[in-house]
Short mmCIF file of C-alpha atoms (C1' of nucleotides) in Angstrom, two decimals:
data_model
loop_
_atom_site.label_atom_id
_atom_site.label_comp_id
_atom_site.label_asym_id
_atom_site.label_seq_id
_atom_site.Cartn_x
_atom_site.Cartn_y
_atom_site.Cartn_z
CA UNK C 1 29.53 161.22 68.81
CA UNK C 2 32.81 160.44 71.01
CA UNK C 3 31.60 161.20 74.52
CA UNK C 4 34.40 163.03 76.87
CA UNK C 5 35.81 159.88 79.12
CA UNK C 6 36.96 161.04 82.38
CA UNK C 7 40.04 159.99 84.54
CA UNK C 8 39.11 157.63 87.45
CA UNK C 9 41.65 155.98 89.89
CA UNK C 10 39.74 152.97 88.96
CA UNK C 11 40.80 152.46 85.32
CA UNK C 12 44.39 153.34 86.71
CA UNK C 13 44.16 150.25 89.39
CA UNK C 14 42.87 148.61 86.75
CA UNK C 15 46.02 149.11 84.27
CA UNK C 16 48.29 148.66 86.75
CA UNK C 17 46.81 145.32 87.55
CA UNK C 18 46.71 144.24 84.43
CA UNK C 19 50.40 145.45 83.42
CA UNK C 20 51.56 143.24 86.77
CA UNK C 21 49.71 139.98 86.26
CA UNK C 22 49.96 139.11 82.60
CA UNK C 23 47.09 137.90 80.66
CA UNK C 24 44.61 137.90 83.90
CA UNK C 25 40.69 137.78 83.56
CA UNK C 26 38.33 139.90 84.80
CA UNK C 27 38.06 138.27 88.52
CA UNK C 28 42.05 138.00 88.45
CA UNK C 29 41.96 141.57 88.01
CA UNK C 30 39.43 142.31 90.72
CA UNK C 31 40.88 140.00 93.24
CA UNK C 32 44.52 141.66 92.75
CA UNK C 33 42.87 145.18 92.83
CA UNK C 34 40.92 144.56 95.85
CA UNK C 35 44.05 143.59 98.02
CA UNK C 36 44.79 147.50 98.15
CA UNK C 37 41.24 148.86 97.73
CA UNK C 38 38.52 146.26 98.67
CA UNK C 39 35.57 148.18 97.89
CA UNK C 40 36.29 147.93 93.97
CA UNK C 41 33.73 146.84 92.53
CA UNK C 42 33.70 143.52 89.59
CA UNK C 43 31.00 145.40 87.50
CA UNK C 44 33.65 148.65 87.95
CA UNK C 45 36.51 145.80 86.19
CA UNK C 46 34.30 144.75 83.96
CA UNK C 47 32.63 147.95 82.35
CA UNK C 48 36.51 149.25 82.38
CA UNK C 49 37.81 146.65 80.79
CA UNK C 50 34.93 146.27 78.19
CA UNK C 51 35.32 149.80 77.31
CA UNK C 52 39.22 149.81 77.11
CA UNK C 53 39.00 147.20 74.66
CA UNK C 54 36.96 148.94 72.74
CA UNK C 55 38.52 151.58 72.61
CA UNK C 56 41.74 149.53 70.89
CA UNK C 57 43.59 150.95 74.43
CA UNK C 58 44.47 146.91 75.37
CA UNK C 59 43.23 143.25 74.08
CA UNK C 60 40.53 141.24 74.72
CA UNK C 61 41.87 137.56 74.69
CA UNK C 62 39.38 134.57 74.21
CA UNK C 63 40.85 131.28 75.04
CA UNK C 64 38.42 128.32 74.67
CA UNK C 65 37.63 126.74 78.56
CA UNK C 66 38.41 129.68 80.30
CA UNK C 67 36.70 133.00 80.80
CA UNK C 68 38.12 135.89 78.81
CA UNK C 69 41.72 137.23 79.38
CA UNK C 70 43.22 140.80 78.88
CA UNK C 71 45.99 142.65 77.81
CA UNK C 72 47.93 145.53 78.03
CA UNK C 73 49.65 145.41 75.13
CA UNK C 74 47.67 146.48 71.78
CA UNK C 75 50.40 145.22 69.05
CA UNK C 76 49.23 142.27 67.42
CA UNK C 77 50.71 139.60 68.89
CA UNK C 78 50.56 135.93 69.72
CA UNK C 79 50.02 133.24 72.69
CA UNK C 80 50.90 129.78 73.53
CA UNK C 81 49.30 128.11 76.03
CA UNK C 82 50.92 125.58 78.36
CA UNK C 83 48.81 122.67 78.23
CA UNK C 84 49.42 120.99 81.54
CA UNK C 85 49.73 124.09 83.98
CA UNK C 86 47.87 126.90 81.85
CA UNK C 87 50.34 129.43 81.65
CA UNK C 88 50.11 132.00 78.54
CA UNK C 89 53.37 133.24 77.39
CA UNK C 90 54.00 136.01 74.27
CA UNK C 91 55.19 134.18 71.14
CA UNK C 92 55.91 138.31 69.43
CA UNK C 93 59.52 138.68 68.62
CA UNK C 94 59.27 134.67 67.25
CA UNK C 95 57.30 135.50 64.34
CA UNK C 96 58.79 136.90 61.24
CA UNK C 97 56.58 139.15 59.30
CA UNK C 98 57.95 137.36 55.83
CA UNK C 99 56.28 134.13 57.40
CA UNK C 100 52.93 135.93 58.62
CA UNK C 101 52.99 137.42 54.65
CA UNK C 102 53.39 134.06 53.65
CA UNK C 103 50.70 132.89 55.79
CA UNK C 104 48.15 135.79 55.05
CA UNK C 105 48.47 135.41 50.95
CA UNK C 106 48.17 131.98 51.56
CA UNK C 107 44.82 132.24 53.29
CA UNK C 108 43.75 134.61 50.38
CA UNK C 109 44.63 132.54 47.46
CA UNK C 110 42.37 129.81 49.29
CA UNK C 111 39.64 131.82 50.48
CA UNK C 112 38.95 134.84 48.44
CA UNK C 113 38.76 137.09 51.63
CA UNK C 114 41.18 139.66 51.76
CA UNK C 115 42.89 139.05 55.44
CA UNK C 116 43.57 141.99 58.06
CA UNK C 117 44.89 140.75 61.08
CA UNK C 118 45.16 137.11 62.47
CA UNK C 119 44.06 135.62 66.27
CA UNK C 120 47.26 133.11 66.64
CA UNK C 121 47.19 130.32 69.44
CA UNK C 122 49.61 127.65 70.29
CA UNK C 123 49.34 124.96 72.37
CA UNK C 124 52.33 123.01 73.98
CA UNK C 125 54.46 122.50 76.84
CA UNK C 126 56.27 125.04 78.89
CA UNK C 127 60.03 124.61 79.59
CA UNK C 128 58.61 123.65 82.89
CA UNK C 129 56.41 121.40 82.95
CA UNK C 130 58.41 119.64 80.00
CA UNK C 131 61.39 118.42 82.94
CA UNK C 132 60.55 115.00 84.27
CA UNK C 133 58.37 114.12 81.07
CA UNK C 134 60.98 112.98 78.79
CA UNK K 1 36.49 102.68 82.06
CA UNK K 2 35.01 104.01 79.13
CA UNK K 3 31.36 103.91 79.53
CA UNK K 4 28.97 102.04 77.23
CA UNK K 5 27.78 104.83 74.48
CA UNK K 6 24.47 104.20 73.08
CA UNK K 7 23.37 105.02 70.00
CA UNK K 8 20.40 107.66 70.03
CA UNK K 9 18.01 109.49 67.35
CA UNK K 10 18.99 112.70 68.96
CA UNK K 11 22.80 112.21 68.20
CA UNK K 12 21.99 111.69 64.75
CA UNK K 13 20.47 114.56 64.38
CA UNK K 14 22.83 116.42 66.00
CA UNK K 15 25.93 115.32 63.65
CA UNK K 16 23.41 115.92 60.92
CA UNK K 17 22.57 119.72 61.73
CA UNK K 18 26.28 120.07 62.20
CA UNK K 19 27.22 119.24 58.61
CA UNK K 20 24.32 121.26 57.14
CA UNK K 21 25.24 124.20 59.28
CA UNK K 22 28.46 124.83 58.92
CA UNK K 23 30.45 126.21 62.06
CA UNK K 24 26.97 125.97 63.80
CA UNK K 25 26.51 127.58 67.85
CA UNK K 26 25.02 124.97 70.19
CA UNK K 27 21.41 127.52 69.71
CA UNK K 28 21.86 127.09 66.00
CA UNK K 29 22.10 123.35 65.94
CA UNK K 30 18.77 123.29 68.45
CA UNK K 31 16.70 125.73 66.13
CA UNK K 32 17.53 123.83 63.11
CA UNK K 33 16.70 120.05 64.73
CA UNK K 34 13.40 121.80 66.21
CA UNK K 35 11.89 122.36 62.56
CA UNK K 36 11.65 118.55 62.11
CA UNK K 37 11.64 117.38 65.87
CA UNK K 38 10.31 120.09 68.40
CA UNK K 39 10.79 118.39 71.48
CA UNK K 40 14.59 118.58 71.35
CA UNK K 41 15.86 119.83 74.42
CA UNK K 42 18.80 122.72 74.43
CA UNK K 43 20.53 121.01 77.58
CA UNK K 44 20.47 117.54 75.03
CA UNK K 45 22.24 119.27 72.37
CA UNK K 46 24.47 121.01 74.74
CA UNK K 47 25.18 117.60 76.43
CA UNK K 48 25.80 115.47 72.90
CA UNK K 49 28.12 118.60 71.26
CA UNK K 50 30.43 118.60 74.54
CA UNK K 51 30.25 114.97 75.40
CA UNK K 52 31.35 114.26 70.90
CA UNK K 53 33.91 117.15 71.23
CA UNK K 54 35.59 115.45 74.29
CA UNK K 55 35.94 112.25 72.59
CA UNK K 56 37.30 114.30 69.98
CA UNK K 57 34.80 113.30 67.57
CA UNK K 58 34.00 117.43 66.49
CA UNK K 59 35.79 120.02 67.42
CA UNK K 60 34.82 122.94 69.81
CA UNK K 61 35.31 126.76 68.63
CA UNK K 62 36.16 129.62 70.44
CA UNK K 63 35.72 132.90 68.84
CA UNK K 64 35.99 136.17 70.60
CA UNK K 65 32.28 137.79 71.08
CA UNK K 66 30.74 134.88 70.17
CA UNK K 67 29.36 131.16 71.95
CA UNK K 68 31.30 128.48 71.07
CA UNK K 69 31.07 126.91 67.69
CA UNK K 70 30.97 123.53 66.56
CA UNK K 71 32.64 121.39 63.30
CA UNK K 72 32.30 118.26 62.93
CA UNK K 73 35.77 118.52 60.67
CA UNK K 74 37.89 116.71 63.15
CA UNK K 75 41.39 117.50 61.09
CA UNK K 76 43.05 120.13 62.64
CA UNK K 77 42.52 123.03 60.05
CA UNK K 78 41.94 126.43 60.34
CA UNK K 79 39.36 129.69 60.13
CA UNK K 80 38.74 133.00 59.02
CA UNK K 81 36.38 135.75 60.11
CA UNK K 82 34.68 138.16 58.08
CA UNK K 83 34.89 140.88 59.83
CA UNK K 84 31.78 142.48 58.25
CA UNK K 85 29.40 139.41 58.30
CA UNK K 86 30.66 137.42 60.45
CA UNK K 87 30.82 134.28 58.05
CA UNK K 88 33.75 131.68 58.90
CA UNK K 89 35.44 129.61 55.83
CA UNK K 90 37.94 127.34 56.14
CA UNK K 91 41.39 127.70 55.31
CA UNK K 92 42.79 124.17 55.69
CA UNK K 93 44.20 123.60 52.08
CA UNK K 94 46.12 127.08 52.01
CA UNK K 95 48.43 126.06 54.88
CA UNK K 96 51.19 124.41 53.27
CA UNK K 97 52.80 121.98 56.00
CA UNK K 98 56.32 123.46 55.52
CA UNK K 99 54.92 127.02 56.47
CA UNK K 100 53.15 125.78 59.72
CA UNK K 101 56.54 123.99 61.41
CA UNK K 102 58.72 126.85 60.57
CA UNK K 103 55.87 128.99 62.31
CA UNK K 104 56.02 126.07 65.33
CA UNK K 105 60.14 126.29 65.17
CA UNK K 106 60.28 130.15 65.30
CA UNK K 107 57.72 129.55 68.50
CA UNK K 108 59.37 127.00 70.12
CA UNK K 109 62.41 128.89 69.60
CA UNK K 110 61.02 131.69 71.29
CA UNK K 111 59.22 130.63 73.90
CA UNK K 112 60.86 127.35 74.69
CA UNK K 113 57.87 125.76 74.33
CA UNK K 114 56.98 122.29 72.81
CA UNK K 115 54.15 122.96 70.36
CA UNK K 116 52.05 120.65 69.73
CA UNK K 117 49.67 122.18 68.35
CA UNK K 118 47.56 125.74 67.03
CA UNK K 119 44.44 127.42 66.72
CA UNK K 120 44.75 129.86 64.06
CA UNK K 121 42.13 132.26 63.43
CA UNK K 122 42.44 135.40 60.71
CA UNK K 123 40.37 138.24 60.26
CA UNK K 124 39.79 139.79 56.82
CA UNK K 125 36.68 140.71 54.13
CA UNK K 126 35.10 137.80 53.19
CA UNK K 127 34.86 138.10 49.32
CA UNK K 128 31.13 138.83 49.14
CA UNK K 129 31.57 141.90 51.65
CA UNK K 130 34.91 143.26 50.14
CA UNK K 131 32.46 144.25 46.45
CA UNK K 132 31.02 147.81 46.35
CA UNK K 133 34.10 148.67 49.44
CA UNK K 134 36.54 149.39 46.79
"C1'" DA A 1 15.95 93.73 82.59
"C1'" DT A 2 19.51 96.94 82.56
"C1'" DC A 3 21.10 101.43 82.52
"C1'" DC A 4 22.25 105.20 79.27
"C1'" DG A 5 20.25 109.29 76.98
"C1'" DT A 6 16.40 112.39 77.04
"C1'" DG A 7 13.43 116.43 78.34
"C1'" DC A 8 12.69 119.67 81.61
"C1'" DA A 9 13.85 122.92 84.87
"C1'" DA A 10 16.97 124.66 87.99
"C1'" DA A 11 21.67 125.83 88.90
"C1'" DG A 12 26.01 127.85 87.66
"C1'" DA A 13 29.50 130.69 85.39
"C1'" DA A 14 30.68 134.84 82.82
"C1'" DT A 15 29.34 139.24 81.66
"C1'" DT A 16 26.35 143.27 81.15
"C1'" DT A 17 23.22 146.76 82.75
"C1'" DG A 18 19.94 150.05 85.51
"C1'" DC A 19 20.02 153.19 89.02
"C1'" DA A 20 21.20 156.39 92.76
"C1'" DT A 21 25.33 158.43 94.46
"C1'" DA A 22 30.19 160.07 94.27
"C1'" DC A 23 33.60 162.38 91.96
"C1'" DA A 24 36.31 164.46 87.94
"C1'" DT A 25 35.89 168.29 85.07
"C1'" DA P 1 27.21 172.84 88.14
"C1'" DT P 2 27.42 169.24 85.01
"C1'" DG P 3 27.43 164.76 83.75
"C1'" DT P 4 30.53 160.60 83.64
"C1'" DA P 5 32.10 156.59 86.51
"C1'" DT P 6 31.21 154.01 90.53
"C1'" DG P 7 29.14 150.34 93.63
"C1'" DC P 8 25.57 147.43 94.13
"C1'" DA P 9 22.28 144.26 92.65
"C1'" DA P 10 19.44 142.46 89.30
"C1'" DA P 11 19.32 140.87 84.67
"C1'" DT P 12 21.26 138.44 80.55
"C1'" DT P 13 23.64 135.12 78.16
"C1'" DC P 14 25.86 130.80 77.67
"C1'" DT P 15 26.43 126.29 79.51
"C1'" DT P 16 26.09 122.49 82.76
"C1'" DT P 17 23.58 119.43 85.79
"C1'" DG P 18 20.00 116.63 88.73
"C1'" DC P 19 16.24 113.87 88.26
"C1'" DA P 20 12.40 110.91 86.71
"C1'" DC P 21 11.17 108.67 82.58
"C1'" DG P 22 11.66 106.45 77.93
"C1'" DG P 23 14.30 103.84 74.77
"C1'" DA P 24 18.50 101.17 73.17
"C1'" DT P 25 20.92 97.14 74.16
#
DNA sequence: ATCCGTGCAAAGAATTTGCATACAT
DNA sequence: ATGTATGCAAATTCTTTGCACGGAT
């Protein structure tokens, strides 16, 4: 039933984009494609993306407020969110799998469900925007 | 400059159909006030559910592939997925305090971030999906 | 009497889809 | 030559909004 997926310079703009502007949506991505190659089309960004996510070949990022976000890369990993300017940074390397364990059999013990993977968003301050504040 | 809220029969119903519902979409808190009052209007139960969740008096959901969902728990607690059903528990009481700030302090030293806060969302078998799997 | 909340319908944002053509195989 | 992927536009889905009217204060 796997149908044969062909190359298109499309889905390569399309990576490349997404590899250069971290965490962009699907108009971010068209805008930044159509700088080089202005007859891209959003429905073109769209269908790729859709499909590449579903194919497990990057992420599909929902952040509540703001349209859907992508990303390039597949290991399960987490955000935080700067809540004054926006910005999205990686939290990966911070996270000890002993504490995610800790987490998951916690989550069990309470729930019943048995847990497989875990969607983890944090909200804060960037180093940033935290000058001048206090 | 807070505005004079009044109290309507609409609201009520609203909060209501939010308890009963648990982790309700906007469309799922209209079809459920429409068996007992069928002249709600969707745009009234849109406008109630965002105008209570900026006052922080619900919350507002985000899950991935799905509209936003509502909860009328206010505590900041957490959710899982089944990944099978779709059903979303709770999984406040599992989250032992200690556990969450050395999962803020790993973050913050990561990112150098100021959390103040997370939206924690796992994905698993919920327990009546996981029997006859194995 | 005032003026906020409602119902309705239209507008808006985000995303998907149908179709004829272009292009990778 | 075959049949996916594209570009375009229309369609869907989710959510917000403008306006005249009804109801809470």
């Amino acid at each position: 039933m796997s149908l044969n997926r062909r190359f298109s310079q499309q889905k390569k703009m399309i990576k490349d984009a997404l590899s250069l502007l971290d965490h962009p949506t699907a108009a971010e991505v068209y805008e930044e494609i159509r700088k080089d190659y202005p007859q891209i089309s959003l429905g073109t960004v769209y269908r790729n993306l859709s499909l590449m996510a579903e194919e497990h070949e990057i992420l599909r990022l929902s952040f509540e407020g703001s349209p859907d976000r992508f990303d390039p890369n597949v290991w399960e990993h987490y955000h935080i969110v700067c809540e004054r300017c926006g910005r999205i940074a990686d939290t990966d390397r911070s996270l000890q799998p002993e504490l995610l364990s800790r987490l998951d059999g916690a989550v069990e013990e309470a729930t019943g469900f048995r847990v497989s993977g875990r969607c983890l968003v944090f909200r804060g301050l960037c180093p940033r925007c935290r000058e001048g504040i206090s």
